[in-house]
């Protein structure tokens, strides 16, 4: 699925650096099951991919959820933070701008 999403971004988005990577940050309180749920629900990951990313977040402290245009990345971050708040979890989500190599 991530490959198809990346293909949808136009060349002008890539060339101008208008893309952001959305990342989830580990904490000591949010259940791993909830993190996997967020990866499935918000980012459309299948169960196996969600579990792999969730373990990366747990072990490395951060995990990439996907690359999106800025406005989509902002919406994903907001959706994750709202969902975490609704479930009373301190899960944090950030976006990092991807700069072009040109």
Coordinates of C-alpha atoms in Angstrom, one line a residue:
X1 CA 0.0 0.0 0.0
X2 CA 2.8 2.4 0.8
X3 CA 4.2 2.1 -2.7
X4 CA 0.8 3.0 -4.3
X5 CA 0.6 6.0 -2.0
X6 CA 4.1 7.2 -3.0
X7 CA 3.2 6.7 -6.7
X8 CA 0.2 9.1 -6.3
X9 CA 2.5 12.0 -5.3
X10 CA 3.2 14.1 -8.3
X11 CA 6.8 14.8 -9.4
X12 CA 6.3 18.4 -8.6
X13 CA 5.6 17.4 -4.9
X14 CA 8.8 15.4 -4.8
X15 CA 10.9 18.0 -6.6
X16 CA 9.7 20.9 -4.4
X17 CA 10.1 19.0 -1.1
X18 CA 6.4 19.3 -0.2
X19 CA 6.2 15.8 1.4
X20 CA 6.4 14.9 5.0
X21 CA 7.0 11.6 6.8
X22 CA 4.6 10.9 9.6
X23 CA 6.1 9.1 12.6
X24 CA 4.8 7.7 15.9
X25 CA 6.9 8.0 19.0
X26 CA 7.2 5.4 21.8
X27 CA 6.1 6.1 25.3
X28 CA 5.9 3.9 28.4
X29 CA 2.1 4.0 28.7
X30 CA 0.3 3.5 25.4
X31 CA -0.5 -0.2 24.9
X32 CA 1.2 -1.8 21.9
X33 CA -2.2 -3.1 20.7
X34 CA -3.5 0.4 20.5
X35 CA -0.5 1.5 18.4
X36 CA -1.1 -1.4 16.0
X37 CA -4.8 -0.4 15.9
X38 CA -3.8 3.2 15.0
X39 CA -1.5 2.0 12.2
X40 CA -4.3 -0.1 10.8
X41 CA -7.1 2.5 11.2
X42 CA -5.4 5.8 10.4
X43 CA -2.6 4.6 8.0
X44 CA -4.4 1.7 6.4
X45 CA -1.7 -0.8 7.2
X46 CA -2.4 -4.6 7.2
X47 CA -2.1 -6.4 10.5
X48 CA 1.4 -7.8 9.7
X49 CA 2.8 -4.4 8.6
X50 CA 1.2 -2.7 11.6
X51 CA 2.7 -5.2 14.0
X52 CA 6.2 -4.8 12.4
X53 CA 6.0 -1.0 12.6
X54 CA 4.6 -1.1 16.2
X55 CA 7.6 -3.3 17.3
X56 CA 10.0 -0.8 15.5
X57 CA 8.4 2.0 17.5
X58 CA 8.7 0.0 20.7
X59 CA 12.3 -1.1 20.1
X60 CA 13.7 2.0 18.4
X61 CA 11.6 4.7 20.0
X62 CA 10.1 5.9 16.7
X63 CA 8.6 4.4 13.6
X64 CA 7.6 5.7 10.2
X65 CA 4.0 5.4 9.2
X66 CA 4.1 6.8 5.7
X67 CA 5.0 9.7 3.4
X68 CA 2.3 12.2 2.5
X69 CA 1.8 15.7 1.1
X70 CA 2.0 18.2 4.0
X71 CA -1.7 18.8 4.2
X72 CA -2.4 15.0 4.4
X73 CA 0.4 14.5 6.9
X74 CA -1.0 17.3 9.1
X75 CA -4.4 15.6 9.0
X76 CA -3.0 12.2 9.9
X77 CA -1.1 13.7 12.8
X78 CA -4.3 15.4 14.1
X79 CA -6.3 12.2 13.6
X80 CA -3.8 10.1 15.6
X81 CA -3.6 12.7 18.4
X82 CA -7.4 13.0 18.6
X83 CA -7.8 9.2 18.7
X84 CA -5.1 8.9 21.4
X85 CA -6.8 11.6 23.4
X86 CA -10.3 9.9 23.1
X87 CA -8.8 6.7 24.4
X88 CA -6.8 8.5 27.1
X89 CA -3.4 7.4 25.8
X90 CA -0.3 9.7 25.6
X91 CA 0.7 8.5 22.1
X92 CA 2.5 11.2 20.2
X93 CA 2.7 11.6 16.4
X94 CA 4.8 14.0 14.5
X95 CA 5.6 14.9 10.9
X96 CA 9.0 15.6 9.5
X97 CA 9.4 17.5 6.2
X98 CA 11.3 15.5 3.6
X99 CA 13.7 17.8 1.7
X100 CA 14.6 17.1 -1.8
X101 CA 18.2 16.0 -2.7
X102 CA 18.3 18.5 -5.6

